[in-house]
mmCIF file of N, CA and C in Angstrom:
data_model
loop_
_atom_site.group_PDB
_atom_site.id
_atom_site.type_symbol
_atom_site.label_atom_id
_atom_site.label_comp_id
_atom_site.label_asym_id
_atom_site.label_seq_id
_atom_site.Cartn_x
_atom_site.Cartn_y
_atom_site.Cartn_z
ATOM 1 N N MET A 5 74.063 -4.482 14.548
ATOM 2 C CA MET A 5 72.815 -4.263 13.860
ATOM 3 C C MET A 5 72.081 -3.106 14.537
ATOM 4 N N GLN A 6 71.627 -2.172 13.734
ATOM 5 C CA GLN A 6 70.970 -0.977 14.257
ATOM 6 C C GLN A 6 69.469 -1.064 13.975
ATOM 7 N N ILE A 7 68.647 -0.776 15.004
ATOM 8 C CA ILE A 7 67.188 -0.793 14.860
ATOM 9 C C ILE A 7 66.709 0.642 14.690
ATOM 10 N N ASN A 8 65.966 0.872 13.627
ATOM 11 C CA ASN A 8 65.433 2.213 13.382
ATOM 12 C C ASN A 8 64.149 2.396 14.184
ATOM 13 N N ARG A 9 64.114 3.427 14.992
ATOM 14 C CA ARG A 9 62.914 3.746 15.762
ATOM 15 C C ARG A 9 62.083 4.737 14.956
ATOM 16 N N PRO A 10 60.725 4.625 15.092
ATOM 17 C CA PRO A 10 59.883 5.572 14.357
ATOM 18 C C PRO A 10 60.154 7.000 14.812
ATOM 19 N N THR A 11 60.149 7.903 13.872
ATOM 20 C CA THR A 11 60.371 9.308 14.193
ATOM 21 C C THR A 11 59.106 9.898 14.802
ATOM 22 N N SER A 12 59.267 10.996 15.493
ATOM 23 C CA SER A 12 58.111 11.648 16.127
ATOM 24 C C SER A 12 57.116 12.141 15.073
ATOM 25 N N GLU A 13 57.614 12.548 13.891
ATOM 26 C CA GLU A 13 56.722 12.999 12.820
ATOM 27 C C GLU A 13 55.836 11.843 12.337
ATOM 28 N N PHE A 14 56.434 10.674 12.219
ATOM 29 C CA PHE A 14 55.680 9.497 11.775
ATOM 30 C C PHE A 14 54.611 9.122 12.809
ATOM 31 N N LEU A 15 54.970 9.124 14.085
ATOM 32 C CA LEU A 15 54.017 8.806 15.142
ATOM 33 C C LEU A 15 52.890 9.834 15.194
ATOM 34 N N LEU A 16 53.223 11.103 14.977
ATOM 35 C CA LEU A 16 52.211 12.156 14.950
ATOM 36 C C LEU A 16 51.259 11.950 13.767
ATOM 37 N N PHE A 17 51.802 11.552 12.621
ATOM 38 C CA PHE A 17 50.969 11.279 11.448
ATOM 39 C C PHE A 17 49.997 10.132 11.723
ATOM 40 N N ILE A 18 50.473 9.050 12.321
ATOM 41 C CA ILE A 18 49.626 7.888 12.639
ATOM 42 C C ILE A 18 48.537 8.287 13.632
ATOM 43 N N ALA A 19 48.881 9.044 14.654
ATOM 44 C CA ALA A 19 47.896 9.486 15.648
ATOM 45 C C ALA A 19 46.828 10.359 15.002
ATOM 46 N N GLY A 20 47.237 11.283 14.138
ATOM 47 C CA GLY A 20 46.286 12.144 13.435
ATOM 48 C C GLY A 20 45.371 11.348 12.527
ATOM 49 N N PHE A 21 45.935 10.379 11.831
ATOM 50 C CA PHE A 21 45.133 9.525 10.941
ATOM 51 C C PHE A 21 44.067 8.777 11.722
ATOM 52 N N LEU A 22 44.452 8.195 12.853
ATOM 53 C CA LEU A 22 43.505 7.445 13.672
ATOM 54 C C LEU A 22 42.420 8.344 14.240
ATOM 55 N N LEU A 23 42.785 9.520 14.700
ATOM 56 C CA LEU A 23 41.795 10.455 15.247
ATOM 57 C C LEU A 23 40.833 10.951 14.180
ATOM 58 N N LEU A 24 41.314 11.077 12.959
ATOM 59 C CA LEU A 24 40.474 11.581 11.877
ATOM 60 C C LEU A 24 39.476 10.534 11.393
ATOM 61 N N PHE A 25 39.886 9.277 11.278
ATOM 62 C CA PHE A 25 39.030 8.269 10.666
ATOM 63 C C PHE A 25 38.311 7.346 11.649
ATOM 64 N N CYS A 26 38.684 7.307 12.886
ATOM 65 C CA CYS A 26 37.997 6.453 13.863
ATOM 66 C C CYS A 26 36.542 6.845 14.093
ATOM 67 N N PRO A 27 36.190 8.126 14.145
ATOM 68 C CA PRO A 27 34.767 8.449 14.365
ATOM 69 C C PRO A 27 33.844 7.844 13.315
ATOM 70 N N PHE A 28 34.316 7.720 12.071
ATOM 71 C CA PHE A 28 33.471 7.118 11.041
ATOM 72 C C PHE A 28 33.237 5.646 11.315
ATOM 73 N N ALA A 29 34.239 4.966 11.804
ATOM 74 C CA ALA A 29 34.108 3.546 12.108
ATOM 75 C C ALA A 29 33.256 3.323 13.357
ATOM 76 N N LEU A 30 33.279 4.284 14.263
ATOM 77 C CA LEU A 30 32.556 4.134 15.515
ATOM 78 C C LEU A 30 31.157 4.733 15.478
ATOM 79 N N GLN A 31 30.763 5.294 14.340
ATOM 80 C CA GLN A 31 29.452 5.929 14.243
ATOM 81 C C GLN A 31 28.359 4.903 14.548
ATOM 82 N N ALA A 32 27.458 5.276 15.434
ATOM 83 C CA ALA A 32 26.414 4.351 15.887
ATOM 84 C C ALA A 32 25.393 4.085 14.795
ATOM 85 N N GLN A 33 24.910 2.870 14.791
ATOM 86 C CA GLN A 33 23.830 2.499 13.884
ATOM 87 C C GLN A 33 22.542 2.439 14.680
ATOM 88 N N GLN A 34 21.463 2.872 14.043
ATOM 89 C CA GLN A 34 20.150 2.768 14.659
ATOM 90 C C GLN A 34 19.510 1.476 14.165
ATOM 91 N N LYS A 35 19.031 0.678 15.100
ATOM 92 C CA LYS A 35 18.367 -0.571 14.745
ATOM 93 C C LYS A 35 16.885 -0.409 15.035
ATOM 94 N N ILE A 36 16.077 -0.694 14.024
ATOM 95 C CA ILE A 36 14.625 -0.622 14.148
ATOM 96 C C ILE A 36 14.091 -1.996 13.785
ATOM 97 N N GLN A 37 13.339 -2.596 14.691
ATOM 98 C CA GLN A 37 12.771 -3.910 14.387
ATOM 99 C C GLN A 37 11.395 -4.021 15.010
ATOM 100 N N GLY A 38 10.572 -4.814 14.372
ATOM 101 C CA GLY A 38 9.227 -4.986 14.895
ATOM 102 C C GLY A 38 8.413 -5.943 14.067
ATOM 103 N N LYS A 39 7.098 -5.841 14.246
ATOM 104 C CA LYS A 39 6.160 -6.739 13.578
ATOM 105 C C LYS A 39 4.967 -5.919 13.103
ATOM 106 N N ILE A 40 4.494 -6.226 11.904
ATOM 107 C CA ILE A 40 3.312 -5.576 11.330
ATOM 108 C C ILE A 40 2.147 -6.542 11.483
ATOM 109 N N ILE A 41 1.045 -6.067 12.115
ATOM 110 C CA ILE A 41 -0.117 -6.938 12.329
ATOM 111 C C ILE A 41 -1.400 -6.245 11.898
ATOM 112 N N ASP A 42 -2.429 -7.044 11.651
ATOM 113 C CA ASP A 42 -3.766 -6.565 11.303
ATOM 114 C C ASP A 42 -4.417 -5.973 12.555
ATOM 115 N N LEU A 43 -5.007 -4.793 12.424
ATOM 116 C CA LEU A 43 -5.626 -4.108 13.559
ATOM 117 C C LEU A 43 -6.783 -4.909 14.148
ATOM 118 N N GLU A 44 -7.568 -5.565 13.294
ATOM 119 C CA GLU A 44 -8.771 -6.271 13.757
ATOM 120 C C GLU A 44 -8.488 -7.693 14.213
ATOM 121 N N THR A 45 -7.737 -8.446 13.429
ATOM 122 C CA THR A 45 -7.526 -9.871 13.735
ATOM 123 C C THR A 45 -6.261 -10.135 14.544
ATOM 124 N N ARG A 46 -5.356 -9.153 14.606
ATOM 125 C CA ARG A 46 -4.063 -9.274 15.276
ATOM 126 C C ARG A 46 -3.151 -10.312 14.608
ATOM 127 N N GLU A 47 -3.487 -10.709 13.385
ATOM 128 C CA GLU A 47 -2.668 -11.643 12.616
ATOM 129 C C GLU A 47 -1.520 -10.878 11.955
ATOM 130 N N PRO A 48 -0.358 -11.534 11.758
ATOM 131 C CA PRO A 48 0.759 -10.868 11.073
ATOM 132 C C PRO A 48 0.417 -10.552 9.623
ATOM 133 N N ILE A 49 0.990 -9.474 9.123
ATOM 134 C CA ILE A 49 0.797 -9.079 7.717
ATOM 135 C C ILE A 49 2.115 -9.334 6.988
ATOM 136 N N PRO A 50 2.163 -10.403 6.188
ATOM 137 C CA PRO A 50 3.400 -10.695 5.463
ATOM 138 C C PRO A 50 3.626 -9.725 4.309
ATOM 139 N N PHE A 51 4.887 -9.438 4.039
ATOM 140 C CA PHE A 51 5.333 -8.674 2.872
ATOM 141 C C PHE A 51 4.837 -7.226 2.852
ATOM 142 N N ALA A 52 4.574 -6.644 4.020
ATOM 143 C CA ALA A 52 4.258 -5.216 4.085
ATOM 144 C C ALA A 52 5.530 -4.434 3.760
ATOM 145 N N ASN A 53 5.371 -3.272 3.142
ATOM 146 C CA ASN A 53 6.505 -2.420 2.790
ATOM 147 C C ASN A 53 6.744 -1.414 3.905
ATOM 148 N N ILE A 54 7.982 -1.289 4.334
ATOM 149 C CA ILE A 54 8.353 -0.347 5.388
ATOM 150 C C ILE A 54 9.417 0.580 4.809
ATOM 151 N N VAL A 55 9.092 1.866 4.695
ATOM 152 C CA VAL A 55 10.019 2.859 4.147
ATOM 153 C C VAL A 55 10.463 3.761 5.288
ATOM 154 N N PHE A 56 11.788 3.949 5.438
ATOM 155 C CA PHE A 56 12.299 4.800 6.507
ATOM 156 C C PHE A 56 12.979 6.054 5.978
ATOM 157 N N ASP A 57 13.274 6.116 4.706
ATOM 158 C CA ASP A 57 13.894 7.288 4.098
ATOM 159 C C ASP A 57 13.037 7.675 2.902
ATOM 160 N N LEU A 58 12.061 8.564 3.147
ATOM 161 C CA LEU A 58 11.102 8.906 2.097
ATOM 162 C C LEU A 58 11.757 9.600 0.912
ATOM 163 N N GLU A 59 12.784 10.397 1.174
ATOM 164 C CA GLU A 59 13.442 11.136 0.106
ATOM 165 C C GLU A 59 14.126 10.196 -0.889
ATOM 166 N N ASN A 60 14.827 9.205 -0.367
ATOM 167 C CA ASN A 60 15.554 8.264 -1.224
ATOM 168 C C ASN A 60 14.829 6.936 -1.402
ATOM 169 N N LYS A 61 13.639 6.832 -0.816
ATOM 170 C CA LYS A 61 12.812 5.631 -0.923
ATOM 171 C C LYS A 61 13.561 4.363 -0.503
ATOM 172 N N ARG A 62 14.203 4.432 0.666
ATOM 173 C CA ARG A 62 14.900 3.267 1.197
ATOM 174 C C ARG A 62 14.040 2.620 2.270
ATOM 175 N N GLY A 63 14.045 1.306 2.280
ATOM 176 C CA GLY A 63 13.252 0.588 3.267
ATOM 177 C C GLY A 63 13.468 -0.898 3.171
ATOM 178 N N THR A 64 12.481 -1.624 3.655
ATOM 179 C CA THR A 64 12.559 -3.079 3.656
ATOM 180 C C THR A 64 11.154 -3.647 3.527
ATOM 181 N N THR A 65 11.062 -4.957 3.511
ATOM 182 C CA THR A 65 9.786 -5.657 3.428
ATOM 183 C C THR A 65 9.687 -6.626 4.599
ATOM 184 N N ALA A 66 8.506 -6.708 5.183
ATOM 185 C CA ALA A 66 8.285 -7.659 6.280
ATOM 186 C C ALA A 66 8.364 -9.084 5.734
ATOM 187 N N ASP A 67 8.769 -10.009 6.576
ATOM 188 C CA ASP A 67 8.848 -11.412 6.166
ATOM 189 C C ASP A 67 7.468 -12.077 6.261
ATOM 190 N N LEU A 68 7.432 -13.376 6.092
ATOM 191 C CA LEU A 68 6.184 -14.135 6.099
ATOM 192 C C LEU A 68 5.432 -14.015 7.421
ATOM 193 N N SER A 69 6.157 -13.765 8.499
ATOM 194 C CA SER A 69 5.543 -13.623 9.831
ATOM 195 C C SER A 69 5.284 -12.171 10.211
ATOM 196 N N GLY A 70 5.481 -11.250 9.269
ATOM 197 C CA GLY A 70 5.250 -9.833 9.528
ATOM 198 C C GLY A 70 6.401 -9.127 10.210
ATOM 199 N N ASN A 71 7.506 -9.826 10.433
ATOM 200 C CA ASN A 71 8.661 -9.239 11.116
ATOM 201 C C ASN A 71 9.533 -8.456 10.145
ATOM 202 N N PHE A 72 10.150 -7.372 10.662
ATOM 203 C CA PHE A 72 11.078 -6.595 9.851
ATOM 204 C C PHE A 72 12.215 -6.096 10.730
ATOM 205 N N SER A 73 13.328 -5.758 10.092
ATOM 206 C CA SER A 73 14.483 -5.223 10.800
ATOM 207 C C SER A 73 15.218 -4.274 9.867
ATOM 208 N N ILE A 74 15.599 -3.111 10.410
ATOM 209 C CA ILE A 74 16.323 -2.093 9.642
ATOM 210 C C ILE A 74 17.516 -1.648 10.481
ATOM 211 N N GLU A 75 18.678 -1.512 9.840
ATOM 212 C CA GLU A 75 19.847 -0.917 10.479
ATOM 213 C C GLU A 75 20.331 0.206 9.578
ATOM 214 N N THR A 76 20.482 1.394 10.162
ATOM 215 C CA THR A 76 20.896 2.549 9.381
ATOM 216 C C THR A 76 21.761 3.469 10.227
ATOM 217 N N ARG A 77 22.635 4.210 9.579
ATOM 218 C CA ARG A 77 23.472 5.191 10.287
ATOM 219 C C ARG A 77 22.753 6.524 10.420
ATOM 220 N N GLU A 78 21.800 6.804 9.541
ATOM 221 C CA GLU A 78 21.062 8.059 9.606
ATOM 222 C C GLU A 78 19.967 7.953 10.658
ATOM 223 N N PRO A 79 19.703 9.038 11.389
ATOM 224 C CA PRO A 79 18.605 9.003 12.356
ATOM 225 C C PRO A 79 17.259 8.880 11.639
ATOM 226 N N VAL A 80 16.386 8.065 12.182
ATOM 227 C CA VAL A 80 15.063 7.843 11.598
ATOM 228 C C VAL A 80 14.020 8.263 12.623
ATOM 229 N N SER A 81 13.080 9.109 12.208
ATOM 230 C CA SER A 81 12.051 9.574 13.142
ATOM 231 C C SER A 81 10.683 8.967 12.855
ATOM 232 N N SER A 82 10.497 8.457 11.627
ATOM 233 C CA SER A 82 9.199 7.852 11.310
ATOM 234 C C SER A 82 9.341 6.802 10.219
ATOM 235 N N LEU A 83 8.334 5.939 10.153
ATOM 236 C CA LEU A 83 8.257 4.893 9.135
ATOM 237 C C LEU A 83 6.963 5.076 8.358
ATOM 238 N N LYS A 84 6.971 4.669 7.109
ATOM 239 C CA LYS A 84 5.752 4.643 6.301
ATOM 240 C C LYS A 84 5.513 3.187 5.934
ATOM 241 N N ILE A 85 4.371 2.647 6.367
ATOM 242 C CA ILE A 85 4.071 1.234 6.162
ATOM 243 C C ILE A 85 2.899 1.125 5.197
ATOM 244 N N SER A 86 3.050 0.261 4.203
ATOM 245 C CA SER A 86 1.976 0.082 3.223
ATOM 246 C C SER A 86 1.859 -1.382 2.819
ATOM 247 N N HIS A 87 0.649 -1.716 2.377
ATOM 248 C CA HIS A 87 0.338 -3.057 1.879
ATOM 249 C C HIS A 87 -0.891 -2.900 0.998
ATOM 250 N N ILE A 88 -0.991 -3.683 -0.041
ATOM 251 C CA ILE A 88 -2.080 -3.521 -1.008
ATOM 252 C C ILE A 88 -3.464 -3.693 -0.386
ATOM 253 N N SER A 89 -3.591 -4.488 0.653
ATOM 254 C CA SER A 89 -4.896 -4.760 1.262
ATOM 255 C C SER A 89 -5.188 -3.887 2.483
ATOM 256 N N TYR A 90 -4.258 -2.964 2.808
ATOM 257 C CA TYR A 90 -4.393 -2.172 4.032
ATOM 258 C C TYR A 90 -4.174 -0.690 3.745
ATOM 259 N N GLU A 91 -4.707 0.137 4.645
ATOM 260 C CA GLU A 91 -4.496 1.576 4.557
ATOM 261 C C GLU A 91 -3.031 1.869 4.882
ATOM 262 N N THR A 92 -2.420 2.775 4.114
ATOM 263 C CA THR A 92 -1.041 3.187 4.372
ATOM 264 C C THR A 92 -0.993 3.974 5.675
ATOM 265 N N ARG A 93 0.067 3.743 6.447
ATOM 266 C CA ARG A 93 0.171 4.387 7.756
ATOM 267 C C ARG A 93 1.565 4.954 7.969
ATOM 268 N N SER A 94 1.618 6.134 8.582
ATOM 269 C CA SER A 94 2.883 6.696 9.052
ATOM 270 C C SER A 94 2.990 6.393 10.537
ATOM 271 N N TYR A 95 4.173 5.984 10.962
ATOM 272 C CA TYR A 95 4.386 5.596 12.351
ATOM 273 C C TYR A 95 5.571 6.393 12.888
ATOM 274 N N SER A 96 5.332 7.220 13.904
ATOM 275 C CA SER A 96 6.399 8.012 14.522
ATOM 276 C C SER A 96 7.163 7.155 15.532
ATOM 277 N N LEU A 97 8.482 7.225 15.444
ATOM 278 C CA LEU A 97 9.328 6.458 16.350
ATOM 279 C C LEU A 97 9.642 7.272 17.591
ATOM 280 N N GLY A 98 9.643 6.604 18.730
ATOM 281 C CA GLY A 98 10.063 7.213 19.988
ATOM 282 C C GLY A 98 11.462 6.740 20.326
ATOM 283 N N LYS A 99 11.760 6.680 21.603
ATOM 284 C CA LYS A 99 13.077 6.211 22.043
ATOM 285 C C LYS A 99 13.237 4.712 21.814
ATOM 286 N N ASN A 100 12.147 3.957 22.004
ATOM 287 C CA ASN A 100 12.197 2.519 21.799
ATOM 288 C C ASN A 100 11.999 2.218 20.312
ATOM 289 N N THR A 101 13.002 1.600 19.702
ATOM 290 C CA THR A 101 12.896 1.265 18.278
ATOM 291 C C THR A 101 13.005 -0.241 18.038
ATOM 292 N N GLU A 102 12.900 -1.018 19.108
ATOM 293 C CA GLU A 102 12.964 -2.469 18.957
ATOM 294 C C GLU A 102 11.701 -3.093 19.532
ATOM 295 N N ASN A 103 11.339 -4.251 18.996
ATOM 296 C CA ASN A 103 10.135 -4.988 19.403
ATOM 297 C C ASN A 103 8.860 -4.153 19.226
ATOM 298 N N LEU A 104 8.819 -3.396 18.130
ATOM 299 C CA LEU A 104 7.637 -2.586 17.826
ATOM 300 C C LEU A 104 6.507 -3.480 17.337
ATOM 301 N N ILE A 105 5.289 -3.143 17.687
ATOM 302 C CA ILE A 105 4.102 -3.790 17.137
ATOM 303 C C ILE A 105 3.325 -2.680 16.427
ATOM 304 N N ILE A 106 3.249 -2.781 15.108
ATOM 305 C CA ILE A 106 2.594 -1.748 14.299
ATOM 306 C C ILE A 106 1.358 -2.358 13.654
ATOM 307 N N THR A 107 0.221 -1.710 13.846
ATOM 308 C CA THR A 107 -1.039 -2.229 13.294
ATOM 309 C C THR A 107 -1.418 -1.477 12.026
ATOM 310 N N LEU A 108 -1.993 -2.214 11.082
ATOM 311 C CA LEU A 108 -2.544 -1.625 9.865
ATOM 312 C C LEU A 108 -4.029 -1.927 9.805
ATOM 313 N N GLU A 109 -4.777 -0.954 9.323
ATOM 314 C CA GLU A 109 -6.229 -1.094 9.202
ATOM 315 C C GLU A 109 -6.573 -1.631 7.811
ATOM 316 N N PRO A 110 -7.392 -2.686 7.734
ATOM 317 C CA PRO A 110 -7.762 -3.226 6.419
ATOM 318 C C PRO A 110 -8.536 -2.195 5.600
ATOM 319 N N LYS A 111 -8.306 -2.217 4.280
ATOM 320 C CA LYS A 111 -9.078 -1.352 3.384
ATOM 321 C C LYS A 111 -10.472 -1.940 3.255
ATOM 322 N N SER A 112 -11.460 -1.071 3.278
ATOM 323 C CA SER A 112 -12.823 -1.573 3.068
ATOM 324 C C SER A 112 -13.100 -1.550 1.572
ATOM 325 N N ALA A 113 -13.459 -2.683 1.076
ATOM 326 C CA ALA A 113 -13.735 -2.818 -0.363
ATOM 327 C C ALA A 113 -15.180 -3.268 -0.535
ATOM 328 N N GLU A 114 -15.994 -2.349 -0.972
ATOM 329 C CA GLU A 114 -17.390 -2.695 -1.211
ATOM 330 C C GLU A 114 -17.623 -2.778 -2.730
ATOM 331 N N LEU A 115 -18.266 -3.822 -3.108
ATOM 332 C CA LEU A 115 -18.573 -3.997 -4.519
ATOM 333 C C LEU A 115 -19.935 -3.363 -4.812
ATOM 334 N N GLU A 116 -20.076 -2.893 -6.027
ATOM 335 C CA GLU A 116 -21.355 -2.338 -6.426
ATOM 336 C C GLU A 116 -22.371 -3.469 -6.513
ATOM 337 N N GLN A 117 -23.621 -3.106 -6.336
ATOM 338 C CA GLN A 117 -24.672 -4.093 -6.383
ATOM 339 C C GLN A 117 -24.849 -4.580 -7.826
ATOM 340 N N VAL A 118 -25.010 -5.900 -7.967
ATOM 341 C CA VAL A 118 -25.172 -6.507 -9.287
ATOM 342 C C VAL A 118 -26.570 -7.135 -9.355
ATOM 343 N N PHE A 119 -27.289 -6.831 -10.439
ATOM 344 C CA PHE A 119 -28.618 -7.412 -10.654
ATOM 345 C C PHE A 119 -28.530 -8.444 -11.761
ATOM 346 N N ILE A 120 -29.117 -9.611 -11.495
ATOM 347 C CA ILE A 120 -29.182 -10.661 -12.502
ATOM 348 C C ILE A 120 -30.603 -10.772 -12.972
ATOM 349 N N ILE A 121 -30.803 -10.651 -14.273
ATOM 350 C CA ILE A 121 -32.160 -10.680 -14.835
ATOM 351 C C ILE A 121 -32.412 -12.006 -15.521
#
């Protein structure tokens, strides 16, 4: 019984294939996680919108406790955070992208004066 050994051309093809496609599998992901809180009360803001890719409008929503987590392969330098009851804020990311505490300022809503006759 004769055992066929792989040819050098076949081994070269396999090595080239692995070198070509491994960088895509090993590409690092950036993880961004944190909590959105009220600037004045320090209470969590549930369901705030966090956008990290303004061009394609990709992002996530904070949970009931104000926590959020994003994993992406593209580098992210800033976040845009919005909520209907708060002023929209842009937040620049530094080297630390985990355990962020991001504050939002409440919108001031003043009603016009009403007279009852």
